[in-house]
């Protein structure tokens, strides 16, 4: 097999760089003419490989293998046969036209051959040839007669020939002398001439005429695309060149598909001049006989009908009249408007769906937030219910203790045998302010103080005593006030307003003073009663670290109390 099937773009590039002349067939698996003409192409490649006068290698590559690289080779129809000299294009033939291919190859890829028997430099022929025979050969070369007569001729004819030969001998000898000199010169100059001819043939193979592809475009088509449809002149020219047929419809379809390309506004490059021969002008469906103007119409027809057998055709479709052109323009505008409307409708539907999703997410978030609030209210209600139930149980316990005290007093003539512990009801521990400060002073005067002063080592004991008051949440209220007193001093140690606690305040009298351990906690932290006995003032040498420690413990006790 002398037809090389190339499997990827890299193989094509390597094939072109390896061989001085390459004939590449750009084909497609779905193309009917490509399938039908492949045996002929294989036979042509085989004939070229066996012909030593033709220096060309043949290859075939399919469009699905090339992919987007097919645009590099400017292939607009299948099959397309391109002749390369190295990597440069020499010429191309579009469509199944093997006569054009042969003409293109013979024009650029034919090697010079020299037939006949050669002679050495300065030689005059074989050494065995006599002088008379050599003279006869030279005369025969320049059109002269021969000295030897045919045995079949009559004697009269022989005499006439002898006369003619005698007359021609002087002239023939002069011509032979000149021809011998020319032979000598020709034998010397032939190698140089061969070198020049080879150089000229190589120049012919490498020189490619480049032409402007916009010269063949119709001005009325360009004017229609620019003035009627609003395209720029450059884009209109690109659309007509690449629009698979050179029609306005193909140009519009191409521009709509490539209007966002990065190189859409780049200048149009020159292309190699096309070789002479038949060029496919349209496509024909072999199943129904319909003529299609371009590849886009072919693909549309194939999708609609399911036909797959197509071939290229040289038939040119009848050009549109002015009325048909106007109608076609209106049709294209209507198509563009329909597509734009369809896109807008799609965007509207998408916006509606997005808005619906946003609302659903908002409603779901609102429901979730509402459910969380409901759960929080339920937890709060359950907490309050537990607190009320605890308060009721505590009141019932206190009432039971009081009733027990009454019975004990009644049995022991108004005396109690013992006091209750800190965990239960202890009436003697509550210091109600009945007699005021004067009563306290009088009691202090009657009974000397025997208790030691409050110590910071007993801080935990004082806090525990305050926390033991469970009835009505009195212990919790006391801890809350103590936390506020100590916290104000820690956070604002330099502010004299917070370094003084008013003992005449209702909050102090009702929530701090009546409970054991509350006042002692303040005294052990550095507070002392002033001279008037109306306030507790923080001393200058108070330990701030002890205050911070006490604040943490009071906060922890309050948290445990509220559980």
XYZ file of C-alpha atoms in Angstrom:
563
model
C 0.000 0.000 0.000
C 1.633 3.300 -1.143
C -1.208 5.501 0.171
C -0.184 6.525 3.704
C -3.105 6.965 6.147
C -2.171 9.627 8.708
C -3.673 9.232 12.176
C -3.157 12.665 13.817
C -2.023 16.248 13.051
C 1.509 15.489 14.283
C 1.802 12.630 11.819
C 0.715 14.989 9.017
C 3.351 17.581 9.971
C 6.055 14.916 10.125
C 4.980 13.482 6.762
C 5.216 16.923 5.095
C 8.627 17.678 6.593
C 10.035 14.241 5.656
C 9.194 14.270 1.929
C 10.077 17.018 -0.564
C 6.718 16.675 -2.367
C 3.542 15.365 -0.757
C 0.011 14.940 -2.125
C -2.455 14.940 0.801
C -6.140 14.013 0.471
C -8.345 15.712 3.099
C -11.307 13.343 3.383
C -14.331 12.592 5.591
C -15.798 9.265 6.643
C -19.362 10.440 6.011
C -18.622 11.771 2.493
C -19.948 9.544 -0.316
C -17.583 10.865 -3.042
C -14.639 10.341 -0.672
C -15.535 6.676 -0.199
C -16.191 6.103 -3.916
C -12.932 7.736 -5.056
C -10.575 6.139 -2.537
C -9.749 3.077 -4.760
C -8.807 5.441 -7.602
C -6.599 7.420 -5.223
C -4.850 4.234 -4.097
C -4.255 3.232 -7.736
C -2.878 6.706 -8.513
C -0.527 6.541 -5.495
C 0.657 3.090 -6.608
C 1.377 4.347 -10.128
C 3.390 7.297 -8.744
C 5.464 5.010 -6.539
C 6.390 2.831 -9.524
C 7.141 5.808 -11.804
C 10.709 7.012 -11.252
C 10.046 10.248 -13.142
C 7.495 11.383 -10.510
C 8.819 12.361 -7.073
C 5.755 12.586 -4.809
C 4.407 10.728 -1.783
C 0.624 10.335 -1.279
C -1.247 10.433 2.037
C -4.832 10.669 3.309
C -6.190 12.153 6.553
C -9.769 12.439 7.812
C -11.478 15.528 9.207
C -12.432 13.882 12.532
C -8.727 13.162 13.105
C -7.623 16.738 12.408
C -10.348 18.384 14.504
C -9.877 22.160 14.742
C -6.504 21.931 12.949
C -8.388 21.514 9.658
C -8.851 25.308 9.656
C -5.065 25.644 9.380
C -5.157 24.049 5.937
C -8.242 26.067 4.807
C -10.231 23.003 3.766
C -13.763 24.003 2.710
C -14.888 20.883 0.812
C -14.369 17.119 0.793
C -12.415 15.586 -0.776
C -9.683 18.229 -1.209
C -6.297 17.260 -2.685
C -3.415 19.571 -1.688
C 0.113 19.335 -3.135
C 2.865 20.423 -0.722
C 6.496 21.212 -1.355
C 7.882 20.541 2.094
C 5.387 22.320 4.365
C 4.386 24.934 1.771
C 1.297 24.539 -0.365
C 1.898 24.431 -4.110
C -1.668 23.950 -5.299
C -4.948 22.195 -4.575
C -7.870 20.502 -6.309
C -11.322 20.444 -4.733
C -13.635 17.559 -5.529
C -13.056 14.252 -7.326
C -10.977 15.474 -10.291
C -8.097 13.072 -10.938
C -7.228 14.709 -14.264
C -6.605 17.971 -12.410
C -4.548 16.101 -9.809
C -2.372 14.459 -12.471
C -1.853 17.788 -14.216
C -0.887 19.450 -10.913
C 1.611 16.684 -10.020
C 3.149 16.511 -13.516
C 3.589 20.268 -13.519
C 5.480 20.466 -10.207
C 6.895 17.038 -9.384
C 8.331 15.609 -12.650
C 12.043 14.657 -12.557
C 14.293 15.258 -15.655
C 15.404 11.969 -17.374
C 17.956 11.442 -20.162
C 17.511 8.400 -22.461
C 19.833 6.811 -25.039
C 23.398 5.719 -24.931
C 25.878 8.105 -23.289
C 29.359 9.006 -24.473
C 32.437 9.932 -22.568
C 33.756 13.480 -22.536
C 35.407 14.186 -25.931
C 34.482 10.791 -27.302
C 33.305 10.392 -30.862
C 31.477 7.099 -30.587
C 32.597 3.500 -30.530
C 36.175 2.732 -31.543
C 35.044 -0.077 -33.808
C 33.066 2.284 -36.090
C 34.902 3.223 -39.270
C 35.311 6.771 -40.511
C 32.796 6.228 -43.332
C 30.199 4.865 -40.927
C 30.756 7.773 -38.550
C 30.301 10.180 -41.432
C 27.065 8.436 -42.453
C 25.756 8.660 -38.852
C 26.480 12.390 -38.720
C 24.711 12.909 -42.056
C 21.722 10.938 -40.795
C 21.600 13.131 -37.665
C 21.317 16.293 -39.738
C 18.828 14.863 -42.290
C 21.277 13.772 -45.043
C 21.031 10.555 -47.119
C 23.045 7.365 -46.701
C 25.748 5.963 -48.994
C 24.549 2.382 -48.772
C 21.793 1.523 -51.245
C 19.029 -0.934 -50.631
C 19.472 -4.236 -52.549
C 15.827 -4.179 -53.614
C 16.143 -0.896 -55.530
C 16.588 -0.878 -59.223
C 19.928 0.072 -60.861
C 18.469 3.311 -62.230
C 17.483 4.502 -58.789
C 20.969 3.645 -57.566
C 22.581 5.827 -60.176
C 20.344 8.765 -59.343
C 21.180 8.457 -55.669
C 24.892 8.330 -56.450
C 24.618 11.572 -58.390
C 22.780 13.245 -55.582
C 25.277 12.030 -53.016
C 28.210 13.328 -55.021
C 26.642 16.768 -55.148
C 25.929 16.680 -51.457
C 29.339 15.399 -50.339
C 31.167 18.759 -50.091
C 28.321 20.345 -48.162
C 27.897 17.289 -45.991
C 31.606 17.269 -45.134
C 31.403 20.934 -43.979
C 28.283 20.231 -41.927
C 29.865 17.140 -40.422
C 32.963 19.140 -39.419
C 30.799 21.774 -37.701
C 28.679 19.109 -36.075
C 31.775 17.394 -34.670
C 32.843 20.687 -33.069
C 29.340 21.235 -31.726
C 29.288 17.656 -30.412
C 32.475 18.354 -28.512
C 31.037 21.544 -27.065
C 27.736 19.859 -26.184
C 29.501 17.015 -24.431
C 31.203 19.555 -22.169
C 28.206 21.827 -21.569
C 25.549 19.165 -20.940
C 26.327 18.664 -17.209
C 26.100 22.407 -16.571
C 22.836 22.542 -18.498
C 21.495 19.660 -16.485
C 22.342 21.501 -13.236
C 20.587 24.648 -14.436
C 17.498 22.726 -15.500
C 17.321 21.028 -12.113
C 17.632 24.411 -10.357
C 14.846 25.837 -12.510
C 12.589 22.852 -11.833
C 13.211 23.230 -8.098
C 12.370 26.952 -8.315
C 9.166 26.090 -10.116
C 8.214 23.609 -7.381
C 8.899 26.021 -4.516
C 7.465 29.239 -5.929
C 3.756 29.617 -5.081
C 1.651 32.509 -6.286
C -0.312 34.112 -3.448
C -3.596 35.891 -4.208
C -6.081 37.997 -2.266
C -9.191 35.864 -1.592
C -11.425 38.954 -1.404
C -10.943 39.754 -5.125
C -13.381 37.033 -6.186
C -16.160 38.123 -3.823
C -19.301 39.730 -5.221
C -19.624 43.426 -4.393
C -23.427 43.235 -4.142
C -23.128 40.506 -1.470
C -20.664 42.611 0.527
C -22.935 45.660 0.184
C -25.952 43.640 1.337
C -24.109 42.394 4.433
C -22.708 45.824 5.327
C -25.547 48.239 4.465
C -28.614 46.057 5.037
C -27.462 43.853 7.914
C -24.937 46.098 9.697
C -21.815 43.930 9.511
C -18.399 45.526 9.034
C -16.734 45.116 5.634
C -13.976 42.907 7.081
C -16.463 40.587 8.769
C -18.646 40.490 5.661
C -15.638 39.397 3.575
C -14.675 36.721 6.129
C -18.254 35.453 6.197
C -18.392 35.117 2.397
C -14.974 33.381 2.300
C -15.662 30.904 5.099
C -19.424 30.525 4.665
C -19.313 27.175 2.808
C -20.597 28.329 -0.554
C -19.868 32.034 -0.746
C -23.562 32.982 -0.335
C -25.132 35.604 1.912
C -26.966 32.926 3.892
C -23.761 30.987 4.529
C -21.950 34.188 5.511
C -24.637 35.114 8.052
C -24.600 31.623 9.539
C -20.803 31.649 9.789
C -20.760 35.123 11.383
C -23.395 34.158 13.938
C -21.346 31.120 14.907
C -17.959 32.959 15.052
C -18.884 36.503 16.115
C -17.204 36.015 19.526
C -13.906 34.647 18.147
C -10.770 36.464 19.258
C -9.416 36.758 15.687
C -12.698 37.811 14.030
C -11.331 41.314 13.285
C -7.809 40.267 12.208
C -6.779 41.104 8.611
C -7.420 38.515 5.905
C -4.242 36.746 4.766
C -3.413 35.912 1.177
C -3.858 32.303 0.055
C -2.154 30.189 -2.644
C -3.692 30.459 -6.084
C -6.005 27.567 -6.883
C -4.999 25.166 -9.626
C -7.016 25.038 -12.792
C -9.668 22.402 -13.037
C -13.226 21.752 -12.056
C -14.257 23.118 -8.673
C -17.208 21.852 -6.660
C -19.883 24.541 -6.478
C -22.505 22.659 -4.470
C -23.439 19.339 -2.916
C -25.875 16.726 -4.206
C -27.847 14.200 -2.203
C -27.646 10.876 -4.074
C -30.722 9.548 -2.287
C -33.192 12.292 -3.241
C -31.247 14.320 -5.850
C -31.519 17.653 -4.022
C -28.821 20.272 -4.716
C -27.460 21.950 -1.562
C -25.510 25.185 -1.793
C -23.216 24.800 1.220
C -22.117 22.492 4.012
C -24.527 24.001 6.513
C -27.484 23.185 4.281
C -26.057 19.691 3.752
C -25.867 19.072 7.504
C -29.365 20.477 8.010
C -30.739 18.242 5.242
C -28.955 15.208 6.720
C -30.362 15.895 10.187
C -33.894 16.338 8.890
C -34.053 13.410 6.445
C -31.447 10.994 7.786
C -29.723 10.807 4.373
C -26.010 10.058 4.406
C -24.993 9.617 0.750
C -23.764 12.952 -0.660
C -21.389 14.012 -3.380
C -19.907 17.265 -4.637
C -21.419 18.843 -7.706
C -20.272 21.478 -10.193
C -23.819 22.725 -10.629
C -24.299 26.283 -9.477
C -27.625 27.161 -7.923
C -29.551 29.938 -9.628
C -28.788 33.314 -8.013
C -31.583 35.043 -6.165
C -33.484 37.924 -7.710
C -33.799 41.279 -5.974
C -37.222 40.352 -4.616
C -35.937 37.004 -3.402
C -32.949 38.690 -1.786
C -35.200 41.145 0.033
C -37.431 38.302 1.144
C -34.379 36.350 2.279
C -33.126 39.353 4.258
C -36.498 39.669 5.953
C -36.468 35.953 6.662
C -32.990 36.154 8.186
C -33.972 39.172 10.270
C -37.078 37.346 11.430
C -34.912 34.357 12.310
C -32.534 36.558 14.300
C -35.476 38.217 16.041
C -37.002 34.825 16.832
C -33.723 33.606 18.294
C -33.377 36.788 20.327
C -36.975 36.457 21.556
C -36.394 32.820 22.400
C -33.281 33.738 24.369
C -35.184 36.458 26.249
C -38.004 34.044 27.057
C -35.489 31.515 28.321
C -33.879 34.189 30.504
C -37.294 35.218 31.842
C -38.133 31.646 32.753
C -34.749 31.246 34.396
C -35.315 34.473 36.369
C -38.739 33.230 37.499
C -37.220 29.941 38.657
C -34.417 31.779 40.480
C -36.883 34.134 42.146
C -39.061 31.191 43.206
C -36.035 29.459 44.674
C -35.055 32.650 46.517
C -38.528 32.991 47.989
C -38.632 29.343 48.987
C -35.277 29.726 50.711
C -36.543 32.859 52.490
C -39.699 31.113 53.642
C -37.711 28.121 54.831
C -35.330 30.389 56.760
C -38.290 32.229 58.326
C -39.915 28.946 59.351
C -36.644 27.708 60.810
C -36.174 30.959 62.757
C -39.765 30.853 64.016
C -39.377 27.220 65.118
C -36.179 28.118 66.974
C -37.991 30.953 68.775
C -40.825 28.599 69.698
C -38.364 26.070 71.087
C -36.605 28.821 73.058
C -39.925 29.987 74.546
C -40.793 26.396 75.470
C -37.470 25.947 77.219
C -37.922 29.244 79.049
C -41.442 28.280 80.125
C -40.228 24.891 81.345
C -37.464 26.616 83.307
C -39.932 29.018 84.926
C -42.256 26.120 85.712
C -39.430 24.246 87.413
C -38.527 27.340 89.420
C -42.154 27.808 90.531
C -42.430 24.147 91.479
C -39.178 24.422 93.451
C -40.468 27.551 95.208
C -43.738 25.793 96.082
C -41.879 22.815 97.485
C -39.613 25.121 99.484
C -42.593 26.991 100.954
C -44.238 23.717 101.865
C -41.058 22.578 103.559
C -40.773 25.857 105.482
C -44.406 25.614 106.573
C -43.808 22.076 107.751
C -40.786 23.218 109.736
C -42.749 26.076 111.268
C -45.548 23.717 112.183
C -43.015 21.376 113.738
C -41.527 24.269 115.740
C -44.961 25.250 116.993
C -45.674 21.758 118.193
C -42.275 21.528 119.847
C -42.734 24.885 121.550
C -46.188 23.840 122.719
C -44.747 20.650 124.162
C -41.734 22.331 125.845
C -43.367 25.467 127.234
C -42.350 27.715 124.360
C -38.733 26.502 124.054
C -36.968 24.729 121.240
C -34.542 21.947 121.984
C -32.212 22.755 119.060
C -31.767 24.968 115.997
C -32.048 23.744 112.404
C -28.913 23.309 110.285
C -27.876 25.461 107.368
C -29.571 23.147 104.933
C -32.978 23.740 106.439
C -34.991 26.568 107.917
C -32.976 28.511 110.531
C -34.941 31.473 111.931
C -32.200 32.560 114.271
C -29.840 33.160 111.322
C -31.984 35.861 109.720
C -30.959 39.314 110.972
C -34.054 41.403 110.513
C -33.504 45.118 110.954
C -36.051 45.637 113.732
C -34.301 47.954 116.102
C -32.030 49.735 113.578
C -28.394 50.499 114.030
C -28.990 51.843 117.540
C -30.263 48.502 118.649
C -27.192 46.887 117.147
C -24.950 49.317 118.972
C -26.774 48.707 122.238
C -26.475 44.966 121.770
C -22.823 45.363 120.978
C -22.346 47.403 124.133
C -24.068 44.818 126.264
C -22.184 41.854 124.780
C -18.529 42.237 123.909
C -17.415 40.946 120.529
C -15.919 37.526 120.821
C -15.907 36.508 117.147
C -12.648 36.927 115.195
C -12.583 39.420 112.309
C -13.519 38.111 108.815
C -10.634 36.313 107.093
C -10.004 35.921 103.389
C -9.247 32.254 104.041
C -12.944 31.740 104.826
C -14.105 33.245 101.504
C -15.539 29.937 100.268
C -17.372 29.441 103.587
C -19.030 32.849 103.327
C -20.143 32.220 99.750
C -21.496 28.779 100.708
C -23.560 30.294 103.526
C -25.121 32.825 101.183
C -25.866 30.094 98.631
C -27.706 28.022 101.243
C -30.667 30.402 101.287
C -33.042 28.710 98.849
C -36.390 30.121 99.967
C -37.837 32.467 97.348
C -34.457 32.770 95.621
C -33.084 35.020 98.407
C -29.591 33.528 98.177
C -29.479 34.073 94.416
C -30.520 37.742 94.790
C -27.806 38.264 97.406
C -25.142 36.673 95.210
C -26.245 38.889 92.292
C -25.825 42.066 94.409
C -22.431 40.903 95.697
C -21.299 40.166 92.151
C -22.275 43.707 91.121
C -20.414 45.273 94.107
C -17.201 43.341 93.548
C -17.366 43.562 89.710
C -17.679 47.376 89.787
C -14.572 47.636 91.965
C -12.528 45.253 89.769
C -13.505 46.964 86.505
C -13.323 50.552 87.858
C -10.738 50.381 90.624
C -9.835 54.079 90.369
C -13.407 55.390 90.470
C -14.271 56.444 94.083
C -17.974 55.985 93.319
C -17.567 52.200 93.134
C -15.225 51.961 96.139
C -18.064 52.867 98.523
C -21.222 50.837 99.328
C -24.168 52.735 100.896
C -25.507 50.718 103.837
C -28.678 52.836 103.931
C -29.608 51.627 100.445
C -32.755 49.508 100.271
C -30.997 46.851 98.160
C -28.289 46.445 100.810
C -30.767 46.391 103.699
C -33.098 43.820 102.123
C -30.800 41.627 99.977
C -27.359 41.708 101.648
C -27.535 42.598 105.353
C -30.068 39.906 106.474
C -27.949 36.943 105.178
C -25.029 35.404 107.026
C -21.719 35.522 105.192
C -22.590 38.417 102.838
C -21.181 41.251 104.952
C -18.246 39.131 106.145
C -17.314 38.462 102.478
C -17.128 42.208 101.807
C -15.157 42.845 104.980
C -12.572 40.143 104.232
C -11.994 41.631 100.761
C -10.913 45.015 102.219
C -14.160 46.885 102.836
C -14.613 48.560 106.279
C -17.406 50.511 107.950
C -16.813 54.276 107.964
C -16.914 56.428 111.060
C -20.553 57.398 110.566
C -21.505 53.753 110.160
C -23.490 54.482 106.984
C -21.281 52.925 104.344
C -18.638 50.320 103.573
C -15.503 51.860 102.075
C -12.710 49.960 100.281
C -9.338 50.503 101.891
C -6.410 51.808 99.847
C -4.306 48.714 100.519
C -7.010 46.276 99.382
C -5.740 43.222 97.478
C -7.050 43.497 93.887
C -6.093 39.895 93.080
C -8.248 38.718 95.991
C -11.119 40.798 94.640
C -10.734 39.224 91.183
C -10.660 35.739 92.737
C -13.758 36.495 94.790
C -15.567 37.799 91.696
C -14.936 34.528 89.831
C -16.146 32.430 92.763
C -19.293 34.525 93.254
C -20.129 34.257 89.545
C -19.655 30.467 89.638
C -21.845 30.193 92.761
C -24.549 32.310 91.153
C -24.491 30.154 88.017
C -24.838 26.958 90.072
C -27.600 28.502 92.146
C -29.682 29.374 89.054
C -29.502 25.845 87.585
